[in-house]
Amino acid sequence: MSLADPFTICIISIIFLSLLGLPIGHAMIASSILYLLLSGLDMGTASEQLLNGMFSSYILLAVPLFILAAELMNSGSMTLRLLSFCNAVVGRFPGGLALVNVVQSIIFAGMSGSALADAAGTGKLMQRMMTKDGKYPPAFAAALTAASSVIGPIIPPSIPMVVYSLVSDASIGYLFLAGVVPGLIMGLFQAGYIFSSAYRRNFPVETPVPLRELPKVTLNAFPALMMPVVLLGGIYGGVTTPTEAAAIAALYALLISAFLYRSLSLSDLYSSLLSSARTTTSIGMLIAGALVFNYVVTVENIPSALNVWLGGFDLSPLTFLLMVNLILLVLGCLLEGTTILLVIVPVFIPTANALGIDLVHFGVVCVINIMLGLITPPYGLLLFVMTAISERPLREIVREILPFLIAMLFALLLFTLVPDIALWLPRLFGYKG
């Protein structure tokens, strides 16, 4: 492959345009069109691939609907009621407010499907609660919020898993189920570190909520707590598709916030719709760019060539998975997660298939890797979000988040070595993999 090769020029163009500040989705579309021009192919193919990919994939409609559901929750009082419930349950233990942060992320994970929605939705509130009267160091509070937000896209619903389903043809329903146990285990790993830190760093214990008040707090949060039940019950009860369930989730969040809790005004609704549209447009451009670039990758026969190349090393399934983990962790430090899912992961799928690796298990491993990239320096998007929210230097947050990152890397290794952790629940619901 020479520097004059069209594919090489295409890659250089993507990097160059991205460094100039052009969004990666736009850079991929422009560079792919340049590749088609240099290769003597019909440049209209770019539009054909974009339109066919965007409009023929019904599952993609779930993305804006999950985003809207999360925005409506944040605009209403659902999030506040969930935090009160979490505080009543775990606030009485050492490091109670830190544990509340983890538990609320696990519950919120069943509603938003997005790590950024989780961090943006509760990040400011948790930061204020944890740092009030000097209870917790601001950098620790910010690092914990970023780390706990990673759980969001692992427990269903999950926008990254929707995207992985698009590129792998793996069942989105079984992918959702496969994320439940790993997500809960990651929460336990984080809670374990919090417990050890609470004694060592003398973190406070919150004033216990009297047990007689627990039913009242639970009743207040009950409609919000029922959202994951409505969402997942529809999917696994065979009543709705994941996309239809996402629409029901958005409608449910609207009805509960506006009519039951009476905490959503018309201006709040407009802001939620506007914010959802902006986020959806951003993700949509990434997907569009990746669809066009993936056509270039297919024309160059990259997946098959990589499959043949890796076959020459006589890799075992475990060795391949460990290698993919390493590659995705490194790329996660530099690239945005959706880009990795749409451009890099499809290249590995033929080899994973050839080695007999279950694609649902492979999807969970890939998504966890990509989520860890959100809290890994230097790119770590969640790190930048929490730096802005906490107004603390990035280096302080990085120092506090490293123990959480190490704990979750051990969890990732466990999921990689023992596929049954992810596949147990899908098999319970009839998965044959």
CSV table of C-alpha atoms in Angstrom, one decimal:
chain,number,residue,atom,x,y,z
A,1,MET,CA,0.0,0.0,0.0
A,2,SER,CA,1.6,3.2,-1.1
A,3,LEU,CA,1.0,6.8,-0.2
A,4,ALA,CA,-0.7,7.3,-3.6
A,5,ASP,CA,-3.1,4.5,-2.9
A,6,PRO,CA,-6.7,5.8,-2.8
A,7,PHE,CA,-7.4,4.0,0.5
A,8,THR,CA,-4.3,5.5,2.1
A,9,ILE,CA,-5.2,8.9,0.9
A,10,CYS,CA,-8.7,8.4,2.3
A,11,ILE,CA,-7.4,7.5,5.8
A,12,ILE,CA,-4.9,10.5,5.7
A,13,SER,CA,-7.8,12.7,4.7
A,14,ILE,CA,-10.0,11.6,7.6
A,15,ILE,CA,-7.2,12.3,10.1
A,16,PHE,CA,-6.3,15.6,8.5
A,17,LEU,CA,-9.9,16.9,8.4
A,18,SER,CA,-10.5,15.7,12.0
A,19,LEU,CA,-7.4,17.6,13.2
A,20,LEU,CA,-8.7,20.7,11.5
A,21,GLY,CA,-11.8,20.4,13.6
A,22,LEU,CA,-14.3,18.9,11.2
A,23,PRO,CA,-16.7,16.5,13.0
A,24,ILE,CA,-15.6,12.9,12.4
A,25,GLY,CA,-18.8,12.0,10.6
A,26,HIS,CA,-18.4,14.8,8.0
A,27,ALA,CA,-14.7,13.9,7.7
A,28,MET,CA,-15.5,10.3,6.9
A,29,ILE,CA,-18.2,11.3,4.3
A,30,ALA,CA,-15.9,13.8,2.5
A,31,SER,CA,-12.9,11.4,2.5
A,32,SER,CA,-15.0,8.5,1.3
A,33,ILE,CA,-16.2,10.6,-1.6
A,34,LEU,CA,-12.6,11.4,-2.4
A,35,TYR,CA,-11.8,7.7,-2.4
A,36,LEU,CA,-14.6,7.0,-4.9
A,37,LEU,CA,-13.3,9.8,-7.1
A,38,LEU,CA,-9.7,8.6,-7.1
A,39,SER,CA,-10.8,5.0,-7.6
A,40,GLY,CA,-12.9,5.8,-10.6
A,41,LEU,CA,-16.1,4.7,-8.9
A,42,ASP,CA,-19.5,6.4,-9.0
A,43,MET,CA,-19.5,9.1,-6.4
A,44,GLY,CA,-23.3,8.8,-6.1
A,45,THR,CA,-22.7,5.5,-4.3
A,46,ALA,CA,-21.9,7.5,-1.2
A,47,SER,CA,-25.5,8.9,-1.2
A,48,GLU,CA,-26.9,5.5,-1.9
A,49,GLN,CA,-25.1,3.8,1.0
A,50,LEU,CA,-26.0,6.6,3.3
A,51,LEU,CA,-29.7,6.6,2.4
A,52,ASN,CA,-30.1,2.8,2.3
A,53,GLY,CA,-28.3,2.4,5.7
A,54,MET,CA,-30.2,5.2,7.5
A,55,PHE,CA,-33.7,4.6,6.1
A,56,SER,CA,-33.7,0.8,5.9
A,57,SER,CA,-32.7,0.2,9.6
A,58,TYR,CA,-35.8,0.3,11.8
A,59,ILE,CA,-33.7,-0.4,14.9
A,60,LEU,CA,-31.9,3.0,14.5
A,61,LEU,CA,-35.2,4.8,15.4
A,62,ALA,CA,-34.6,3.5,19.0
A,63,VAL,CA,-31.7,5.9,19.4
A,64,PRO,CA,-33.5,9.3,19.3
A,65,LEU,CA,-36.4,7.8,21.4
A,66,PHE,CA,-34.1,6.6,24.2
A,67,ILE,CA,-32.4,10.0,24.2
A,68,LEU,CA,-35.7,11.8,24.4
A,69,ALA,CA,-36.8,9.5,27.3
A,70,ALA,CA,-33.7,10.5,29.2
A,71,GLU,CA,-34.2,14.2,28.5
A,72,LEU,CA,-37.8,14.1,29.7
A,73,MET,CA,-36.7,12.4,32.9
A,74,ASN,CA,-34.1,15.0,33.6
A,75,SER,CA,-36.5,17.9,32.9
A,76,GLY,CA,-39.2,16.5,35.2
A,77,SER,CA,-38.7,15.4,38.8
A,78,MET,CA,-38.2,11.7,38.1
A,79,THR,CA,-34.5,11.9,38.7
A,80,LEU,CA,-34.9,13.7,42.1
A,81,ARG,CA,-37.3,11.1,43.3
A,82,LEU,CA,-35.0,8.3,42.2
A,83,LEU,CA,-32.1,9.9,44.2
A,84,SER,CA,-34.3,10.1,47.3
A,85,PHE,CA,-35.2,6.5,47.0
A,86,CYS,CA,-31.5,5.5,46.5
A,87,ASN,CA,-30.5,7.6,49.5
A,88,ALA,CA,-33.2,5.9,51.7
A,89,VAL,CA,-31.8,2.4,50.7
A,90,VAL,CA,-28.0,2.8,50.9
A,91,GLY,CA,-27.3,6.2,52.4
A,92,ARG,CA,-27.1,4.7,55.9
A,93,PHE,CA,-23.9,2.8,55.0
A,94,PRO,CA,-20.3,4.1,55.2
A,95,GLY,CA,-19.7,6.2,52.1
A,96,GLY,CA,-23.5,6.3,51.7
A,97,LEU,CA,-23.8,9.2,49.3
A,98,ALA,CA,-21.1,7.7,47.1
A,99,LEU,CA,-23.1,4.4,47.1
A,100,VAL,CA,-26.2,6.4,46.2
A,101,ASN,CA,-24.3,7.7,43.1
A,102,VAL,CA,-23.6,4.1,42.0
A,103,VAL,CA,-27.1,2.8,42.7
A,104,GLN,CA,-28.8,5.7,40.9
A,105,SER,CA,-26.6,5.0,37.8
A,106,ILE,CA,-27.7,1.4,37.8
A,107,ILE,CA,-31.4,2.4,38.1
A,108,PHE,CA,-31.0,5.3,35.6
A,109,ALA,CA,-29.3,2.8,33.2
A,110,GLY,CA,-32.6,1.1,32.8
A,111,MET,CA,-34.0,4.3,31.3
A,112,SER,CA,-31.6,6.3,29.3
A,113,GLY,CA,-29.1,4.0,27.5
A,114,SER,CA,-26.5,6.7,27.4
A,115,ALA,CA,-23.5,7.3,29.7
A,116,LEU,CA,-23.4,11.0,28.7
A,117,ALA,CA,-27.2,11.3,29.5
A,118,ASP,CA,-26.5,9.7,32.9
A,119,ALA,CA,-23.6,12.0,33.7
A,120,ALA,CA,-25.4,15.1,32.4
A,121,GLY,CA,-28.7,14.2,34.0
A,122,THR,CA,-27.5,13.6,37.6
A,123,GLY,CA,-23.9,14.8,37.4
A,124,LYS,CA,-24.5,18.4,38.6
A,125,LEU,CA,-26.9,17.3,41.3
A,126,MET,CA,-24.7,14.5,42.7
A,127,GLN,CA,-21.6,16.8,42.6
A,128,ARG,CA,-23.5,19.4,44.6
A,129,MET,CA,-24.8,16.8,47.1
A,130,MET,CA,-21.5,15.1,47.6
A,131,THR,CA,-19.4,18.2,48.0
A,132,LYS,CA,-21.8,20.1,50.3
A,133,ASP,CA,-20.1,21.0,53.6
A,134,GLY,CA,-16.9,19.3,52.4
A,135,LYS,CA,-18.3,15.8,52.7
A,136,TYR,CA,-16.3,14.4,49.7
A,137,PRO,CA,-13.4,15.9,47.8
A,138,PRO,CA,-14.8,17.5,44.6
A,139,ALA,CA,-12.4,15.5,42.4
A,140,PHE,CA,-13.5,12.2,44.0
A,141,ALA,CA,-17.2,13.1,43.5
A,142,ALA,CA,-16.6,14.0,39.8
A,143,ALA,CA,-14.5,10.8,39.2
A,144,LEU,CA,-17.2,8.6,40.8
A,145,THR,CA,-20.0,10.2,38.8
A,146,ALA,CA,-18.0,9.6,35.6
A,147,ALA,CA,-17.1,6.0,36.6
A,148,SER,CA,-20.7,5.1,37.6
A,149,SER,CA,-22.1,6.6,34.4
A,150,VAL,CA,-20.2,3.9,32.4
A,151,ILE,CA,-22.7,1.4,33.8
A,152,GLY,CA,-25.5,3.1,31.9
A,153,PRO,CA,-25.0,1.8,28.4
A,154,ILE,CA,-24.2,-1.8,29.6
A,155,ILE,CA,-27.4,-2.4,31.5
A,156,PRO,CA,-30.4,-2.2,29.0
A,157,PRO,CA,-31.5,-0.2,27.2
A,158,SER,CA,-28.2,0.6,25.6
A,159,ILE,CA,-27.6,2.9,22.6
A,160,PRO,CA,-24.2,1.4,21.9
A,161,MET,CA,-25.7,-2.1,21.8
A,162,VAL,CA,-28.3,-0.8,19.3
A,163,VAL,CA,-25.5,0.4,17.1
A,164,TYR,CA,-23.6,-2.9,17.6
A,165,SER,CA,-26.7,-4.8,16.6
A,166,LEU,CA,-26.8,-2.7,13.4
A,167,VAL,CA,-23.3,-3.8,12.4
A,168,SER,CA,-23.3,-7.4,13.6
A,169,ASP,CA,-26.9,-8.5,13.0
A,170,ALA,CA,-26.9,-9.9,16.6
A,171,SER,CA,-30.3,-9.9,18.4
A,172,ILE,CA,-30.8,-6.6,20.1
A,173,GLY,CA,-33.1,-8.3,22.7
A,174,TYR,CA,-30.5,-10.9,23.7
A,175,LEU,CA,-27.8,-8.2,23.7
A,176,PHE,CA,-29.8,-6.2,26.2
A,177,LEU,CA,-30.2,-9.2,28.4
A,178,ALA,CA,-26.5,-10.0,28.2
A,179,GLY,CA,-25.6,-6.6,29.6
A,180,VAL,CA,-27.6,-7.0,32.8
A,181,VAL,CA,-25.3,-9.2,34.9
A,182,PRO,CA,-22.0,-7.6,33.8
A,183,GLY,CA,-23.5,-4.2,34.5
A,184,LEU,CA,-24.5,-5.2,38.0
A,185,ILE,CA,-21.1,-6.8,38.7
A,186,MET,CA,-19.3,-3.6,37.6
A,187,GLY,CA,-21.6,-1.8,40.1
A,188,LEU,CA,-20.5,-4.2,42.8
A,189,PHE,CA,-16.8,-3.6,41.9
A,190,GLN,CA,-17.3,0.1,42.3
A,191,ALA,CA,-19.2,-0.3,45.6
A,192,GLY,CA,-16.3,-2.5,46.9
A,193,TYR,CA,-13.8,0.3,46.2
A,194,ILE,CA,-16.1,2.8,47.8
A,195,PHE,CA,-16.4,0.7,51.0
A,196,SER,CA,-12.6,0.4,51.3
A,197,SER,CA,-12.1,4.1,50.7
A,198,ALA,CA,-14.9,5.1,53.2
A,199,TYR,CA,-12.9,3.6,56.1
A,200,ARG,CA,-9.5,4.7,54.8
A,201,ARG,CA,-10.6,8.3,54.0
A,202,ASN,CA,-13.2,8.7,56.7
A,203,PHE,CA,-16.1,9.4,54.3
A,204,PRO,CA,-19.3,10.3,56.2
A,205,VAL,CA,-22.4,8.2,56.8
A,206,GLU,CA,-25.6,9.9,55.8
A,207,THR,CA,-28.4,10.4,58.4
A,208,PRO,CA,-30.5,7.2,58.0
A,209,VAL,CA,-34.0,7.6,56.6
A,210,PRO,CA,-36.3,6.0,59.3
A,211,LEU,CA,-37.6,2.7,58.1
A,212,ARG,CA,-41.2,3.9,58.7
A,213,GLU,CA,-40.6,6.5,55.9
A,214,LEU,CA,-39.2,4.0,53.4
A,215,PRO,CA,-42.7,3.0,52.0
A,216,LYS,CA,-43.5,6.7,51.4
A,217,VAL,CA,-40.2,7.3,49.6
A,218,THR,CA,-40.6,4.2,47.6
A,219,LEU,CA,-44.2,5.1,46.6
A,220,ASN,CA,-43.0,8.6,45.5
A,221,ALA,CA,-40.4,7.0,43.3
A,222,PHE,CA,-42.5,4.0,42.2
A,223,PRO,CA,-43.7,5.4,38.8
A,224,ALA,CA,-40.1,6.2,37.9
A,225,LEU,CA,-38.9,2.8,39.1
A,226,MET,CA,-41.5,1.1,36.9
A,227,MET,CA,-40.0,2.6,33.7
A,228,PRO,CA,-37.5,-0.2,33.2
A,229,VAL,CA,-40.2,-2.8,33.9
A,230,VAL,CA,-42.4,-1.2,31.3
A,231,LEU,CA,-39.6,-0.9,28.8
A,232,LEU,CA,-38.1,-4.4,29.2
A,233,GLY,CA,-41.4,-6.1,30.0
A,234,GLY,CA,-42.6,-5.0,26.6
A,235,ILE,CA,-39.6,-6.4,24.8
A,236,TYR,CA,-39.2,-9.7,26.5
A,237,GLY,CA,-43.0,-10.3,26.9
A,238,GLY,CA,-43.1,-10.2,23.1
A,239,VAL,CA,-45.4,-7.3,23.1
A,240,THR,CA,-43.1,-4.7,21.4
A,241,THR,CA,-39.9,-4.5,19.4
A,242,PRO,CA,-37.0,-2.6,21.0
A,243,THR,CA,-37.8,0.4,18.8
A,244,GLU,CA,-41.5,0.4,19.9
A,245,ALA,CA,-40.4,-0.1,23.5
A,246,ALA,CA,-38.2,3.0,23.1
A,247,ALA,CA,-41.2,5.0,21.9
A,248,ILE,CA,-43.3,3.8,24.8
A,249,ALA,CA,-40.5,4.7,27.2
A,250,ALA,CA,-40.4,8.3,25.9
A,251,LEU,CA,-44.2,8.5,26.1
A,252,TYR,CA,-44.2,7.1,29.6
A,253,ALA,CA,-41.6,9.6,30.8
A,254,LEU,CA,-43.7,12.4,29.3
A,255,LEU,CA,-46.9,11.3,30.9
A,256,ILE,CA,-45.4,10.7,34.3
A,257,SER,CA,-43.4,14.0,34.4
A,258,ALA,CA,-46.2,16.1,32.9
A,259,PHE,CA,-49.4,14.7,34.4
A,260,LEU,CA,-48.5,12.6,37.5
A,261,TYR,CA,-45.6,14.6,38.9
A,262,ARG,CA,-46.7,17.9,37.3
A,263,SER,CA,-43.0,18.9,36.9
A,264,LEU,CA,-42.7,19.4,33.2
A,265,SER,CA,-43.8,22.7,31.7
A,266,LEU,CA,-44.2,23.4,28.0
A,267,SER,CA,-40.9,25.3,27.9
A,268,ASP,CA,-39.2,22.2,29.6
A,269,LEU,CA,-40.8,20.0,26.9
A,270,TYR,CA,-39.5,22.2,24.1
A,271,SER,CA,-36.0,22.3,25.6
A,272,SER,CA,-36.1,18.4,25.9
A,273,LEU,CA,-37.1,18.0,22.3
A,274,LEU,CA,-34.5,20.5,21.1
A,275,SER,CA,-31.7,18.9,23.2
A,276,SER,CA,-32.8,15.4,21.9
A,277,ALA,CA,-32.8,16.6,18.3
A,278,ARG,CA,-29.2,18.1,18.7
A,279,THR,CA,-27.9,14.9,20.2
A,280,THR,CA,-29.6,12.7,17.7
A,281,THR,CA,-28.2,14.8,14.8
A,282,SER,CA,-24.7,14.5,16.2
A,283,ILE,CA,-25.0,10.7,16.5
A,284,GLY,CA,-26.8,10.5,13.1
A,285,MET,CA,-24.0,12.2,11.3
A,286,LEU,CA,-21.5,9.7,12.9
A,287,ILE,CA,-23.6,6.8,11.7
A,288,ALA,CA,-24.0,8.3,8.2
A,289,GLY,CA,-20.3,8.8,7.9
A,290,ALA,CA,-19.5,5.3,9.1
A,291,LEU,CA,-22.0,3.8,6.7
A,292,VAL,CA,-20.2,5.5,3.7
A,293,PHE,CA,-16.7,4.7,5.0
A,294,ASN,CA,-17.7,1.0,5.7
A,295,TYR,CA,-18.5,0.7,2.0
A,296,VAL,CA,-15.0,1.9,1.2
A,297,VAL,CA,-13.7,-0.7,3.7
A,298,THR,CA,-15.8,-3.4,2.0
A,299,VAL,CA,-14.6,-2.4,-1.5
A,300,GLU,CA,-11.0,-2.7,-0.2
A,301,ASN,CA,-11.9,-6.1,1.2
A,302,ILE,CA,-10.3,-5.2,4.5
A,303,PRO,CA,-12.4,-7.6,6.8
A,304,SER,CA,-11.5,-10.6,4.7
A,305,ALA,CA,-7.9,-9.6,4.4
A,306,LEU,CA,-7.7,-9.1,8.2
A,307,ASN,CA,-9.4,-12.5,8.7
A,308,VAL,CA,-6.8,-14.2,6.5
A,309,TRP,CA,-4.0,-12.3,8.2
A,310,LEU,CA,-5.1,-13.2,11.7
A,311,GLY,CA,-5.7,-16.8,10.6
A,312,GLY,CA,-2.0,-17.1,9.8
A,313,PHE,CA,-1.3,-16.6,13.5
A,314,ASP,CA,-3.4,-19.6,14.5
A,315,LEU,CA,-5.1,-17.6,17.3
A,316,SER,CA,-7.3,-19.2,19.9
A,317,PRO,CA,-10.7,-17.5,20.6
A,318,LEU,CA,-9.4,-16.3,24.0
A,319,THR,CA,-6.2,-14.9,22.5
A,320,PHE,CA,-8.2,-13.1,19.9
A,321,LEU,CA,-10.6,-11.6,22.5
A,322,LEU,CA,-7.6,-10.4,24.6
A,323,MET,CA,-6.1,-8.8,21.5
A,324,VAL,CA,-9.4,-7.1,20.6
A,325,ASN,CA,-9.6,-5.9,24.3
A,326,LEU,CA,-6.2,-4.3,24.0
A,327,ILE,CA,-6.9,-2.7,20.6
A,328,LEU,CA,-10.3,-1.3,21.7
A,329,LEU,CA,-8.9,0.0,25.0
A,330,VAL,CA,-6.1,1.9,23.2
A,331,LEU,CA,-8.5,3.3,20.5
A,332,GLY,CA,-11.0,4.3,23.2
A,333,CYS,CA,-8.3,6.7,24.6
A,334,LEU,CA,-8.3,8.5,21.2
A,335,LEU,CA,-11.6,8.0,19.3
A,336,GLU,CA,-15.3,8.5,20.1
A,337,GLY,CA,-17.1,5.3,21.0
A,338,THR,CA,-19.7,5.3,18.2
A,339,THR,CA,-17.0,5.7,15.6
A,340,ILE,CA,-15.2,2.6,17.0
A,341,LEU,CA,-18.4,0.6,17.0
A,342,LEU,CA,-19.3,1.6,13.4
A,343,VAL,CA,-15.8,1.5,11.8
A,344,ILE,CA,-13.4,-0.7,13.8
A,345,VAL,CA,-15.6,-3.4,15.4
A,346,PRO,CA,-17.2,-4.6,12.0
A,347,VAL,CA,-13.6,-5.4,10.9
A,348,PHE,CA,-13.3,-7.9,13.7
A,349,ILE,CA,-16.7,-9.6,13.4
A,350,PRO,CA,-15.8,-12.0,10.5
A,351,THR,CA,-12.8,-13.3,12.5
A,352,ALA,CA,-14.9,-13.6,15.6
A,353,ASN,CA,-17.4,-15.7,13.6
A,354,ALA,CA,-14.7,-17.8,12.1
A,355,LEU,CA,-13.3,-18.6,15.6
A,356,GLY,CA,-16.7,-19.6,16.9
A,357,ILE,CA,-17.0,-16.6,19.3
A,358,ASP,CA,-20.6,-15.9,20.3
A,359,LEU,CA,-21.5,-12.5,18.8
A,360,VAL,CA,-23.7,-11.5,21.8
A,361,HIS,CA,-20.8,-12.1,24.2
A,362,PHE,CA,-18.5,-10.4,21.8
A,363,GLY,CA,-20.8,-7.4,21.7
A,364,VAL,CA,-20.9,-7.1,25.4
A,365,VAL,CA,-17.1,-7.2,25.6
A,366,CYS,CA,-16.8,-4.6,22.8
A,367,VAL,CA,-19.3,-2.2,24.4
A,368,ILE,CA,-17.6,-2.4,27.9
A,369,ASN,CA,-14.3,-1.7,26.3
A,370,ILE,CA,-15.7,1.4,24.5
A,371,MET,CA,-17.4,2.6,27.7
A,372,LEU,CA,-14.2,2.4,29.6
A,373,GLY,CA,-12.7,4.6,26.9
A,374,LEU,CA,-15.0,7.3,28.0
A,375,ILE,CA,-13.1,7.6,31.3
A,376,THR,CA,-9.6,6.8,30.0
A,377,PRO,CA,-7.2,9.7,29.4
A,378,PRO,CA,-6.4,11.6,27.2
A,379,TYR,CA,-9.7,11.7,25.2
A,380,GLY,CA,-12.2,10.4,27.9
A,381,LEU,CA,-15.3,12.4,27.0
A,382,LEU,CA,-16.8,11.8,30.4
A,383,LEU,CA,-13.7,13.2,32.0
A,384,PHE,CA,-14.2,16.4,30.1
A,385,VAL,CA,-17.9,16.5,31.1
A,386,MET,CA,-17.1,16.1,34.8
A,387,THR,CA,-14.2,18.6,34.6
A,388,ALA,CA,-16.7,21.2,33.3
A,389,ILE,CA,-19.4,20.3,36.0
A,390,SER,CA,-17.0,20.1,38.9
A,391,GLU,CA,-14.7,22.9,37.9
A,392,ARG,CA,-11.7,20.9,39.0
A,393,PRO,CA,-8.5,20.3,37.0
A,394,LEU,CA,-8.5,17.2,34.7
A,395,ARG,CA,-5.4,15.8,36.4
A,396,GLU,CA,-7.1,15.7,39.8
A,397,ILE,CA,-10.1,13.8,38.4
A,398,VAL,CA,-7.8,11.4,36.5
A,399,ARG,CA,-5.9,10.6,39.7
A,400,GLU,CA,-9.2,9.8,41.5
A,401,ILE,CA,-10.7,7.8,38.7
A,402,LEU,CA,-7.7,5.4,38.2
A,403,PRO,CA,-8.7,3.0,41.0
A,404,PHE,CA,-12.2,2.8,39.5
A,405,LEU,CA,-10.7,2.2,36.1
A,406,ILE,CA,-8.4,-0.6,37.4
A,407,ALA,CA,-11.4,-2.3,39.2
A,408,MET,CA,-13.5,-2.2,36.0
A,409,LEU,CA,-10.6,-3.6,33.9
A,410,PHE,CA,-10.5,-6.6,36.3
A,411,ALA,CA,-14.2,-7.0,35.7
A,412,LEU,CA,-13.7,-6.8,31.9
A,413,LEU,CA,-11.1,-9.5,32.1
A,414,LEU,CA,-13.6,-11.7,34.1
A,415,PHE,CA,-16.3,-11.2,31.5
A,416,THR,CA,-13.8,-12.0,28.7
A,417,LEU,CA,-12.6,-15.2,30.3
A,418,VAL,CA,-16.1,-16.4,31.4
A,419,PRO,CA,-18.6,-15.9,28.6
A,420,ASP,CA,-21.4,-17.5,30.7
A,421,ILE,CA,-21.5,-14.4,32.9
A,422,ALA,CA,-23.0,-12.5,30.0
A,423,LEU,CA,-24.8,-15.4,28.3
A,424,TRP,CA,-26.5,-16.9,31.4
A,425,LEU,CA,-29.6,-14.5,31.3
A,426,PRO,CA,-30.1,-14.7,27.5
A,427,ARG,CA,-30.0,-18.5,27.7
A,428,LEU,CA,-32.6,-18.4,30.4
A,429,PHE,CA,-34.9,-16.6,27.9
A,430,GLY,CA,-34.2,-19.1,25.1
A,431,TYR,CA,-31.0,-17.9,23.5
A,432,LYS,CA,-29.3,-20.9,21.8
A,433,GLY,CA,-25.8,-19.4,21.6
